Amino acid sequence: MALVLTEEQSMLRDSARGLISDKAPVSHLRSLRDSKDETGFSRDLWKAFAEMGFSGLLVPENFGGSGLGYVEAGVVMEEIGRTLMPSPFLSTAVLAASALARGGNEAQKSAHLPDIADGSLLAALAIDEGAKHRPLQTNLQAVRAGNGFKLNGAKALVVDGHTADLLIVAGRTGGAAGERNGLTLFLVDPKAKGVAIERTVMVDAHNAARIEFSNVEVNADGVLGEVDQGGALLEGVLNIGRGAVASEMVGLSEEVFGRTVTYLKERKQFGKLIGEFQALQHRAAQLYIDIEITRAAVLKALQTLDLDFDHAGAAVSVAKARAGTTATLAVQEGVQMHGGMGMTDQFDIGFFMKRARVCQELFGDSNYHADQLARMKSY
Amino acid sequence: MSDLENFRRETRAWLEANCPPEMRRPMTSESDTYWGGRNAKFSSEPQRVWFERMRDKGWTVPDWPKEYGGGGLAPAEHKVLREEMAAMGARSPLSSFGIWMLGPALLKYGNEAQKKEHLPKIAAGLIRWCQGYSEPNAGSDLASLQTRADSDGDDYIINGQKIWTSYANYADWIFCLVRTDPTAKKHDGISFILFDMASKGVSTKPILLISGYSPFCETFFDNVRVPKSHVVGQVNRGWDVAKYLLQHERAMISGTGERGIGRPLGQVAADSVGSDDSGRLDDAMLRSQVAAFDIDEAAFAAVAERAIDLAKAGQSHPAFSSAMKYYGTELNKRRHEILMSAGGIDALEWESERSRGGARPRAWLRTKANSIEGGTSEVMLGIVAKRILDLPGA
């Protein structure tokens, strides 16, 4: 398969870009932040997303979605990255929809997927517990009780956890922390007894929550996939999330870079455009090259997820690691080359820097994925 | 089954049946590369068999037209062939500046007589070419070259000196930049001309490099007589040809190194450094360097694939080969720094049989030229800044 977007994918990109740049430029995020909006995103805009078919992009057609692939999901994420639009697309349309479509039984799929597709159901994935992404270290205890399980533990960085109508929670039903065996995914009603949700205001003005589970009862039919065997399902869903966030970082990097190059062509010092200085030209050229290489690596990962899902791990780790380092460089160079202006809140560049930092941590940072790749290659 | 899937199946079967097992192993020395030419010798029987079978199929130059000795493959078929060869680790049957550099320039700028004369001999490995570009005072500033071609009836008389001429001492013919109009502005008075290295007045002198090898020469022209019909493209418009050819040269150099072939770098490192109790490379800092390298290398493989696909789709920027050249050569230097670090004191031996004649340090030193030859890294970044980013005054 050619490593370029198809005509249909380009059209999808254009329509996503049209909607997002029109309705949700960076000023949209800024005003949600400044007004301390309780939802943290626009429900009207999510409705518009649903009408365009974006919320059901990964939902199979027989459950009311459009059954598209991960490349298409990445195309939308990249456009989100350009304006930093806060939206449940990642949490609900990418992560939850994938988890349900890949791991759900017929009853679970019929119960939730059509609602995700039409935009009426918001969902969130609760994985991380410690400061760093270590899915195998999952320690939230899920002990058999009666017909189901009792959950005890706490989750952090649950993206959109404060507005979710449905939680997908990774718990430990067996094995010890660090082991893949013994992981199980649960569908949990956030209104269930014993669930305490604290919205966490984040550096990037996007939405996340810390969630505590105290003796939360989950029915046997709330198990997503198989008991003790959720590790593979979880890893697959995380890989999809990694590919998606890597795409967001490509869009973010390219936008910051574009704004920076524009500035180099406008700002004068010492009687010259600062873009005439070779010290800046070479750094700009290096960053351009970095972004192009990362874009290729991310598209490769998404295509591999679509074509050969079970062997996409290496390509995904390459993409997430590259996207993290590239975005980090792009935002740092962006602020530096904008000089003092780059340090002001009034200027948008800072929003990109903050979001890039969060994207780095989501589902494993560059170091995590470099180490994963080394393990896959046995060294 | 689609035509392309059919082609893949047939190609795989043909390669299985025709590529000798010895030609599926990673190359370990210079003699594993077959360059062709009047005085060529095969270093082994499998090398000869493999070359001749591929030549007979036109697959030394799979995408060239059949009338010029090529395989006539469409871009998608060519990609399949590359993928299938890579999958079995098949070596390239013929290495040649004729294939990588001159051929594409002749296909674009040559007249019919020149194409008919030279392309089939390149495809069949009969003539080995070298490149006469750099001069002692024209390196990064190539267009300031001074080698002169003075008109004399139907001929030019060429006088001057070239430097860094790769394998000039083995080459049969040279493609050369000469000044045909000394009064014009520096980019405007240059012509691109072909001549036989056996011509009277041509001499070469190998240059000993820090690796201990002499892959480059100084090349001298003393009243060399060359027919005017050997100019490719228009007289005084040689810079267009030169630039076009440089794009291909840069694409070629960016691919330097043995991407994805053989054992993973981390395991090669573990061979000398050792592994800890959990089977991991027993040097955490080196391991992280290797992992960071592997990330960038895999990403670079993706962009190389994408560059070809973008070109096919007519969406590529002509200056992108400079971006590839910059990154690919810096990456290859990093690879060899890691290999030296991993090898430790074993990688310092220069002459023993144990060290295969100091193969590792010599290869390491060779890579230092990657970011100089064919345009330095700094020149590449300048081209990207100017032609792709459109930055002012560059």
PDB file of N, CA, C and O in Angstrom, chain A residues 142-206:
ATOM      1  N   ALA A 142      -9.691  -6.407  41.386  1.00  0.00           N
ATOM      2  CA  ALA A 142     -11.036  -6.830  41.016  1.00  0.00           C
ATOM      3  C   ALA A 142     -11.219  -8.249  41.549  1.00  0.00           C
ATOM      4  O   ALA A 142     -10.673  -9.202  40.987  1.00  0.00           O
ATOM      5  N   VAL A 143     -11.958  -8.356  42.640  1.00  0.00           N
ATOM      6  CA  VAL A 143     -12.110  -9.651  43.313  1.00  0.00           C
ATOM      7  C   VAL A 143     -13.505 -10.202  43.055  1.00  0.00           C
ATOM      8  O   VAL A 143     -14.486  -9.463  43.079  1.00  0.00           O
ATOM      9  N   ARG A 144     -13.568 -11.481  42.756  1.00  0.00           N
ATOM     10  CA  ARG A 144     -14.870 -12.115  42.516  1.00  0.00           C
ATOM     11  C   ARG A 144     -15.764 -11.971  43.745  1.00  0.00           C
ATOM     12  O   ARG A 144     -15.323 -12.199  44.869  1.00  0.00           O
ATOM     13  N   ALA A 145     -17.003 -11.570  43.479  1.00  0.00           N
ATOM     14  CA  ALA A 145     -17.973 -11.429  44.568  1.00  0.00           C
ATOM     15  C   ALA A 145     -19.343 -11.732  43.989  1.00  0.00           C
ATOM     16  O   ALA A 145     -19.810 -11.024  43.106  1.00  0.00           O
ATOM     17  N   GLY A 146     -19.954 -12.810  44.496  1.00  0.00           N
ATOM     18  CA  GLY A 146     -21.267 -13.214  43.998  1.00  0.00           C
ATOM     19  C   GLY A 146     -21.209 -13.495  42.508  1.00  0.00           C
ATOM     20  O   GLY A 146     -20.317 -14.200  42.021  1.00  0.00           O
ATOM     21  N   ASN A 147     -22.099 -12.864  41.779  1.00  0.00           N
ATOM     22  CA  ASN A 147     -22.202 -13.071  40.333  1.00  0.00           C
ATOM     23  C   ASN A 147     -21.191 -12.225  39.555  1.00  0.00           C
ATOM     24  O   ASN A 147     -21.051 -12.374  38.358  1.00  0.00           O
ATOM     25  N   GLY A 148     -20.476 -11.349  40.265  1.00  0.00           N
ATOM     26  CA  GLY A 148     -19.594 -10.446  39.533  1.00  0.00           C
ATOM     27  C   GLY A 148     -18.290 -10.173  40.264  1.00  0.00           C
ATOM     28  O   GLY A 148     -17.648 -11.083  40.781  1.00  0.00           O
ATOM     29  N   PHE A 149     -17.890  -8.900  40.274  1.00  0.00           N
ATOM     30  CA  PHE A 149     -16.597  -8.518  40.849  1.00  0.00           C
ATOM     31  C   PHE A 149     -16.762  -7.276  41.723  1.00  0.00           C
ATOM     32  O   PHE A 149     -17.705  -6.488  41.551  1.00  0.00           O
ATOM     33  N   LYS A 150     -15.803  -7.101  42.622  1.00  0.00           N
ATOM     34  CA  LYS A 150     -15.760  -5.906  43.451  1.00  0.00           C
ATOM     35  C   LYS A 150     -14.442  -5.194  43.150  1.00  0.00           C
ATOM     36  O   LYS A 150     -13.370  -5.798  43.232  1.00  0.00           O
ATOM     37  N   LEU A 151     -14.522  -3.903  42.783  1.00  0.00           N
ATOM     38  CA  LEU A 151     -13.338  -3.154  42.362  1.00  0.00           C
ATOM     39  C   LEU A 151     -12.860  -2.211  43.457  1.00  0.00           C
ATOM     40  O   LEU A 151     -13.654  -1.464  44.036  1.00  0.00           O
ATOM     41  N   ASN A 152     -11.546  -2.255  43.693  1.00  0.00           N
ATOM     42  CA  ASN A 152     -10.931  -1.336  44.644  1.00  0.00           C
ATOM     43  C   ASN A 152      -9.616  -0.810  44.072  1.00  0.00           C
ATOM     44  O   ASN A 152      -8.764  -1.603  43.665  1.00  0.00           O
ATOM     45  N   GLY A 153      -9.476   0.517  44.078  1.00  0.00           N
ATOM     46  CA  GLY A 153      -8.234   1.080  43.560  1.00  0.00           C
ATOM     47  C   GLY A 153      -8.467   2.484  43.025  1.00  0.00           C
ATOM     48  O   GLY A 153      -9.535   3.070  43.238  1.00  0.00           O
ATOM     49  N   ALA A 154      -7.473   3.025  42.338  1.00  0.00           N
ATOM     50  CA  ALA A 154      -7.604   4.398  41.840  1.00  0.00           C
ATOM     51  C   ALA A 154      -6.942   4.530  40.477  1.00  0.00           C
ATOM     52  O   ALA A 154      -5.957   3.851  40.175  1.00  0.00           O
ATOM     53  N   LYS A 155      -7.509   5.405  39.655  1.00  0.00           N
ATOM     54  CA  LYS A 155      -6.972   5.658  38.320  1.00  0.00           C
ATOM     55  C   LYS A 155      -6.679   7.153  38.168  1.00  0.00           C
ATOM     56  O   LYS A 155      -7.346   8.001  38.774  1.00  0.00           O
ATOM     57  N   ALA A 156      -5.693   7.446  37.332  1.00  0.00           N
ATOM     58  CA  ALA A 156      -5.328   8.849  37.074  1.00  0.00           C
ATOM     59  C   ALA A 156      -5.289   9.085  35.568  1.00  0.00           C
ATOM     60  O   ALA A 156      -5.241   8.138  34.782  1.00  0.00           O
ATOM     61  N   LEU A 157      -5.292  10.333  35.188  1.00  0.00           N
ATOM     62  CA  LEU A 157      -5.245  10.731  33.782  1.00  0.00           C
ATOM     63  C   LEU A 157      -6.292   9.972  32.954  1.00  0.00           C
ATOM     64  O   LEU A 157      -6.008   9.436  31.891  1.00  0.00           O
ATOM     65  N   VAL A 158      -7.519   9.935  33.492  1.00  0.00           N
ATOM     66  CA  VAL A 158      -8.618   9.335  32.732  1.00  0.00           C
ATOM     67  C   VAL A 158      -9.163  10.432  31.821  1.00  0.00           C
ATOM     68  O   VAL A 158      -9.858  11.342  32.272  1.00  0.00           O
ATOM     69  N   VAL A 159      -8.804  10.354  30.537  1.00  0.00           N
ATOM     70  CA  VAL A 159      -9.170  11.415  29.606  1.00  0.00           C
ATOM     71  C   VAL A 159     -10.693  11.502  29.504  1.00  0.00           C
ATOM     72  O   VAL A 159     -11.364  10.490  29.272  1.00  0.00           O
ATOM     73  N   ASP A 160     -11.233  12.691  29.710  1.00  0.00           N
ATOM     74  CA  ASP A 160     -12.678  12.945  29.680  1.00  0.00           C
ATOM     75  C   ASP A 160     -13.452  12.157  30.737  1.00  0.00           C
ATOM     76  O   ASP A 160     -14.666  11.965  30.606  1.00  0.00           O
ATOM     77  N   GLY A 161     -12.763  11.730  31.784  1.00  0.00           N
ATOM     78  CA  GLY A 161     -13.421  10.947  32.831  1.00  0.00           C
ATOM     79  C   GLY A 161     -14.510  11.722  33.559  1.00  0.00           C
ATOM     80  O   GLY A 161     -15.429  11.135  34.109  1.00  0.00           O
ATOM     81  N   HIS A 162     -14.426  13.047  33.523  1.00  0.00           N
ATOM     82  CA  HIS A 162     -15.395  13.857  34.277  1.00  0.00           C
ATOM     83  C   HIS A 162     -16.758  13.928  33.604  1.00  0.00           C
ATOM     84  O   HIS A 162     -17.735  14.301  34.224  1.00  0.00           O
ATOM     85  N   THR A 163     -16.825  13.602  32.304  1.00  0.00           N
ATOM     86  CA  THR A 163     -18.116  13.693  31.603  1.00  0.00           C
ATOM     87  C   THR A 163     -18.603  12.331  31.114  1.00  0.00           C
ATOM     88  O   THR A 163     -19.637  12.246  30.460  1.00  0.00           O
ATOM     89  N   ALA A 164     -17.849  11.273  31.418  1.00  0.00           N
ATOM     90  CA  ALA A 164     -18.166   9.976  30.815  1.00  0.00           C
ATOM     91  C   ALA A 164     -19.479   9.408  31.324  1.00  0.00           C
ATOM     92  O   ALA A 164     -19.813   9.517  32.500  1.00  0.00           O
ATOM     93  N   ASP A 165     -20.215   8.782  30.412  1.00  0.00           N
ATOM     94  CA  ASP A 165     -21.418   8.031  30.770  1.00  0.00           C
ATOM     95  C   ASP A 165     -21.078   6.561  30.988  1.00  0.00           C
ATOM     96  O   ASP A 165     -21.896   5.783  31.454  1.00  0.00           O
ATOM     97  N   LEU A 166     -19.873   6.206  30.569  1.00  0.00           N
ATOM     98  CA  LEU A 166     -19.443   4.810  30.676  1.00  0.00           C
ATOM     99  C   LEU A 166     -17.927   4.796  30.866  1.00  0.00           C
ATOM    100  O   LEU A 166     -17.200   5.488  30.157  1.00  0.00           O
ATOM    101  N   LEU A 167     -17.477   4.005  31.846  1.00  0.00           N
ATOM    102  CA  LEU A 167     -16.037   3.876  32.067  1.00  0.00           C
ATOM    103  C   LEU A 167     -15.582   2.472  31.649  1.00  0.00           C
ATOM    104  O   LEU A 167     -16.288   1.490  31.887  1.00  0.00           O
ATOM    105  N   ILE A 168     -14.410   2.424  31.014  1.00  0.00           N
ATOM    106  CA  ILE A 168     -13.790   1.130  30.712  1.00  0.00           C
ATOM    107  C   ILE A 168     -12.528   1.075  31.565  1.00  0.00           C
ATOM    108  O   ILE A 168     -11.611   1.880  31.393  1.00  0.00           O
ATOM    109  N   VAL A 169     -12.525   0.144  32.508  1.00  0.00           N
ATOM    110  CA  VAL A 169     -11.520   0.159  33.571  1.00  0.00           C
ATOM    111  C   VAL A 169     -10.659  -1.098  33.505  1.00  0.00           C
ATOM    112  O   VAL A 169     -11.192  -2.218  33.412  1.00  0.00           O
ATOM    113  N   ALA A 170      -9.346  -0.906  33.555  1.00  0.00           N
ATOM    114  CA  ALA A 170      -8.431  -2.045  33.603  1.00  0.00           C
ATOM    115  C   ALA A 170      -8.223  -2.441  35.057  1.00  0.00           C
ATOM    116  O   ALA A 170      -7.846  -1.609  35.887  1.00  0.00           O
ATOM    117  N   GLY A 171      -8.468  -3.699  35.365  1.00  0.00           N
ATOM    118  CA  GLY A 171      -8.292  -4.164  36.729  1.00  0.00           C
ATOM    119  C   GLY A 171      -7.501  -5.461  36.756  1.00  0.00           C
ATOM    120  O   GLY A 171      -7.271  -6.090  35.716  1.00  0.00           O
ATOM    121  N   ARG A 172      -7.097  -5.817  37.963  1.00  0.00           N
ATOM    122  CA  ARG A 172      -6.326  -7.056  38.117  1.00  0.00           C
ATOM    123  C   ARG A 172      -7.190  -8.114  38.792  1.00  0.00           C
ATOM    124  O   ARG A 172      -7.639  -7.925  39.915  1.00  0.00           O
ATOM    125  N   THR A 173      -7.423  -9.199  38.033  1.00  0.00           N
ATOM    126  CA  THR A 173      -8.206 -10.307  38.573  1.00  0.00           C
ATOM    127  C   THR A 173      -7.298 -11.466  38.947  1.00  0.00           C
ATOM    128  O   THR A 173      -7.746 -12.455  39.524  1.00  0.00           O
ATOM    129  N   GLY A 174      -6.044 -11.365  38.615  1.00  0.00           N
ATOM    130  CA  GLY A 174      -5.103 -12.431  38.928  1.00  0.00           C
ATOM    131  C   GLY A 174      -3.692 -11.963  38.640  1.00  0.00           C
ATOM    132  O   GLY A 174      -3.480 -10.851  38.158  1.00  0.00           O
ATOM    133  N   GLY A 175      -2.729 -12.812  38.935  1.00  0.00           N
ATOM    134  CA  GLY A 175      -1.338 -12.467  38.666  1.00  0.00           C
ATOM    135  C   GLY A 175      -0.866 -11.325  39.555  1.00  0.00           C
ATOM    136  O   GLY A 175      -1.619 -10.808  40.381  1.00  0.00           O
ATOM    137  N   ALA A 176       0.380 -10.933  39.362  1.00  0.00           N
ATOM    138  CA  ALA A 176       0.947  -9.865  40.181  1.00  0.00           C
ATOM    139  C   ALA A 176       1.227  -8.660  39.291  1.00  0.00           C
ATOM    140  O   ALA A 176       1.313  -8.785  38.068  1.00  0.00           O
ATOM    141  N   ALA A 177       1.374  -7.488  39.927  1.00  0.00           N
ATOM    142  CA  ALA A 177       1.719  -6.286  39.178  1.00  0.00           C
ATOM    143  C   ALA A 177       2.942  -6.574  38.314  1.00  0.00           C
ATOM    144  O   ALA A 177       3.910  -7.176  38.781  1.00  0.00           O
ATOM    145  N   GLY A 178       2.885  -6.167  37.058  1.00  0.00           N
ATOM    146  CA  GLY A 178       3.991  -6.424  36.144  1.00  0.00           C
ATOM    147  C   GLY A 178       3.692  -7.580  35.202  1.00  0.00           C
ATOM    148  O   GLY A 178       4.330  -7.716  34.167  1.00  0.00           O
ATOM    149  N   GLU A 179       2.688  -8.385  35.540  1.00  0.00           N
ATOM    150  CA  GLU A 179       2.359  -9.523  34.679  1.00  0.00           C
ATOM    151  C   GLU A 179       1.220  -9.186  33.727  1.00  0.00           C
ATOM    152  O   GLU A 179       0.320  -8.421  34.054  1.00  0.00           O
ATOM    153  N   ARG A 180       1.288  -9.795  32.547  1.00  0.00           N
ATOM    154  CA  ARG A 180       0.250  -9.552  31.561  1.00  0.00           C
ATOM    155  C   ARG A 180      -0.994 -10.398  31.873  1.00  0.00           C
ATOM    156  O   ARG A 180      -2.119  -9.974  31.664  1.00  0.00           O
ATOM    157  N   ASN A 181      -0.745 -11.593  32.374  1.00  0.00           N
ATOM    158  CA  ASN A 181      -1.865 -12.445  32.753  1.00  0.00           C
ATOM    159  C   ASN A 181      -2.562 -11.872  33.969  1.00  0.00           C
ATOM    160  O   ASN A 181      -1.922 -11.325  34.857  1.00  0.00           O
ATOM    161  N   GLY A 182      -3.866 -12.015  33.989  1.00  0.00           N
ATOM    162  CA  GLY A 182      -4.593 -11.548  35.165  1.00  0.00           C
ATOM    163  C   GLY A 182      -5.175 -10.163  35.009  1.00  0.00           C
ATOM    164  O   GLY A 182      -5.748  -9.624  35.956  1.00  0.00           O
ATOM    165  N   LEU A 183      -5.034  -9.577  33.812  1.00  0.00           N
ATOM    166  CA  LEU A 183      -5.659  -8.281  33.566  1.00  0.00           C
ATOM    167  C   LEU A 183      -7.050  -8.495  32.969  1.00  0.00           C
ATOM    168  O   LEU A 183      -7.249  -9.377  32.139  1.00  0.00           O
ATOM    169  N   THR A 184      -7.998  -7.670  33.421  1.00  0.00           N
ATOM    170  CA  THR A 184      -9.361  -7.759  32.898  1.00  0.00           C
ATOM    171  C   THR A 184      -9.913  -6.357  32.705  1.00  0.00           C
ATOM    172  O   THR A 184      -9.638  -5.459  33.517  1.00  0.00           O
ATOM    173  N   LEU A 185     -10.654  -6.171  31.629  1.00  0.00           N
ATOM    174  CA  LEU A 185     -11.306  -4.872  31.395  1.00  0.00           C
ATOM    175  C   LEU A 185     -12.766  -4.959  31.827  1.00  0.00           C
ATOM    176  O   LEU A 185     -13.448  -5.960  31.556  1.00  0.00           O
ATOM    177  N   PHE A 186     -13.233  -3.899  32.484  1.00  0.00           N
ATOM    178  CA  PHE A 186     -14.610  -3.858  32.976  1.00  0.00           C
ATOM    179  C   PHE A 186     -15.335  -2.636  32.434  1.00  0.00           C
ATOM    180  O   PHE A 186     -14.742  -1.553  32.313  1.00  0.00           O
ATOM    181  N   LEU A 187     -16.621  -2.839  32.153  1.00  0.00           N
ATOM    182  CA  LEU A 187     -17.486  -1.698  31.843  1.00  0.00           C
ATOM    183  C   LEU A 187     -18.139  -1.262  33.155  1.00  0.00           C
ATOM    184  O   LEU A 187     -18.819  -2.065  33.808  1.00  0.00           O
ATOM    185  N   VAL A 188     -17.912  -0.022  33.530  1.00  0.00           N
ATOM    186  CA  VAL A 188     -18.389   0.457  34.826  1.00  0.00           C
ATOM    187  C   VAL A 188     -19.236   1.712  34.628  1.00  0.00           C
ATOM    188  O   VAL A 188     -18.848   2.624  33.890  1.00  0.00           O
ATOM    189  N   ASP A 189     -20.362   1.721  35.308  1.00  0.00           N
ATOM    190  CA  ASP A 189     -21.229   2.900  35.297  1.00  0.00           C
ATOM    191  C   ASP A 189     -20.633   3.934  36.264  1.00  0.00           C
ATOM    192  O   ASP A 189     -20.468   3.649  37.446  1.00  0.00           O
ATOM    193  N   PRO A 190     -20.302   5.121  35.760  1.00  0.00           N
ATOM    194  CA  PRO A 190     -19.673   6.111  36.647  1.00  0.00           C
ATOM    195  C   PRO A 190     -20.583   6.539  37.804  1.00  0.00           C
ATOM    196  O   PRO A 190     -20.106   7.105  38.776  1.00  0.00           O
ATOM    197  N   LYS A 191     -21.875   6.241  37.684  1.00  0.00           N
ATOM    198  CA  LYS A 191     -22.778   6.612  38.771  1.00  0.00           C
ATOM    199  C   LYS A 191     -22.926   5.489  39.798  1.00  0.00           C
ATOM    200  O   LYS A 191     -23.633   5.643  40.794  1.00  0.00           O
ATOM    201  N   ALA A 192     -22.230   4.383  39.556  1.00  0.00           N
ATOM    202  CA  ALA A 192     -22.342   3.254  40.487  1.00  0.00           C
ATOM    203  C   ALA A 192     -21.813   3.659  41.859  1.00  0.00           C
ATOM    204  O   ALA A 192     -20.984   4.558  41.999  1.00  0.00           O
ATOM    205  N   LYS A 193     -22.313   2.957  42.884  1.00  0.00           N
ATOM    206  CA  LYS A 193     -21.915   3.248  44.257  1.00  0.00           C
ATOM    207  C   LYS A 193     -20.419   2.967  44.427  1.00  0.00           C
ATOM    208  O   LYS A 193     -19.916   1.938  43.978  1.00  0.00           O
ATOM    209  N   GLY A 194     -19.714   3.899  45.060  1.00  0.00           N
ATOM    210  CA  GLY A 194     -18.295   3.674  45.326  1.00  0.00           C
ATOM    211  C   GLY A 194     -17.364   4.296  44.297  1.00  0.00           C
ATOM    212  O   GLY A 194     -16.149   4.251  44.443  1.00  0.00           O
ATOM    213  N   VAL A 195     -17.934   4.900  43.241  1.00  0.00           N
ATOM    214  CA  VAL A 195     -17.096   5.572  42.242  1.00  0.00           C
ATOM    215  C   VAL A 195     -16.997   7.060  42.588  1.00  0.00           C
ATOM    216  O   VAL A 195     -18.023   7.730  42.709  1.00  0.00           O
ATOM    217  N   ALA A 196     -15.791   7.552  42.802  1.00  0.00           N
ATOM    218  CA  ALA A 196     -15.606   8.981  43.121  1.00  0.00           C
ATOM    219  C   ALA A 196     -14.744   9.618  42.047  1.00  0.00           C
ATOM    220  O   ALA A 196     -13.604   9.196  41.822  1.00  0.00           O
ATOM    221  N   ILE A 197     -15.305  10.608  41.359  1.00  0.00           N
ATOM    222  CA  ILE A 197     -14.605  11.221  40.233  1.00  0.00           C
ATOM    223  C   ILE A 197     -14.193  12.650  40.565  1.00  0.00           C
ATOM    224  O   ILE A 197     -15.026  13.462  40.980  1.00  0.00           O
ATOM    225  N   GLU A 198     -12.915  12.925  40.414  1.00  0.00           N
ATOM    226  CA  GLU A 198     -12.411  14.290  40.628  1.00  0.00           C
ATOM    227  C   GLU A 198     -11.886  14.813  39.296  1.00  0.00           C
ATOM    228  O   GLU A 198     -10.926  14.273  38.729  1.00  0.00           O
ATOM    229  N   ARG A 199     -12.548  15.859  38.803  1.00  0.00           N
ATOM    230  CA  ARG A 199     -12.018  16.444  37.572  1.00  0.00           C
ATOM    231  C   ARG A 199     -10.675  17.094  37.878  1.00  0.00           C
ATOM    232  O   ARG A 199     -10.549  17.867  38.824  1.00  0.00           O
ATOM    233  N   THR A 200      -9.675  16.793  37.054  1.00  0.00           N
ATOM    234  CA  THR A 200      -8.365  17.414  37.271  1.00  0.00           C
ATOM    235  C   THR A 200      -8.142  18.482  36.206  1.00  0.00           C
ATOM    236  O   THR A 200      -8.194  18.184  35.005  1.00  0.00           O
ATOM    237  N   VAL A 201      -7.947  19.698  36.645  1.00  0.00           N
ATOM    238  CA  VAL A 201      -7.631  20.779  35.708  1.00  0.00           C
ATOM    239  C   VAL A 201      -6.176  20.594  35.282  1.00  0.00           C
ATOM    240  O   VAL A 201      -5.274  20.555  36.116  1.00  0.00           O
ATOM    241  N   MET A 202      -5.980  20.461  33.991  1.00  0.00           N
ATOM    242  CA  MET A 202      -4.667  20.080  33.480  1.00  0.00           C
ATOM    243  C   MET A 202      -3.925  21.278  32.892  1.00  0.00           C
ATOM    244  O   MET A 202      -4.538  22.272  32.486  1.00  0.00           O
ATOM    245  N   VAL A 203      -2.625  21.112  32.773  1.00  0.00           N
ATOM    246  CA  VAL A 203      -1.757  22.157  32.253  1.00  0.00           C
ATOM    247  C   VAL A 203      -2.200  22.612  30.856  1.00  0.00           C
ATOM    248  O   VAL A 203      -2.047  23.776  30.479  1.00  0.00           O
ATOM    249  N   ASP A 204      -2.776  21.691  30.076  1.00  0.00           N
ATOM    250  CA  ASP A 204      -3.110  21.987  28.685  1.00  0.00           C
ATOM    251  C   ASP A 204      -4.555  22.431  28.503  1.00  0.00           C
ATOM    252  O   ASP A 204      -5.023  22.580  27.377  1.00  0.00           O
ATOM    253  N   ALA A 205      -5.297  22.616  29.631  1.00  0.00           N
ATOM    254  CA  ALA A 205      -6.705  23.029  29.585  1.00  0.00           C
ATOM    255  C   ALA A 205      -7.578  22.016  28.859  1.00  0.00           C
ATOM    256  O   ALA A 205      -8.665  22.343  28.405  1.00  0.00           O
ATOM    257  N   HIS A 206      -7.067  20.776  28.727  1.00  0.00           N
ATOM    258  CA  HIS A 206      -7.909  19.688  28.239  1.00  0.00           C
ATOM    259  C   HIS A 206      -8.482  18.951  29.454  1.00  0.00           C
ATOM    260  O   HIS A 206      -8.234  19.334  30.590  1.00  0.00           O
TER     261      HIS A 206
END
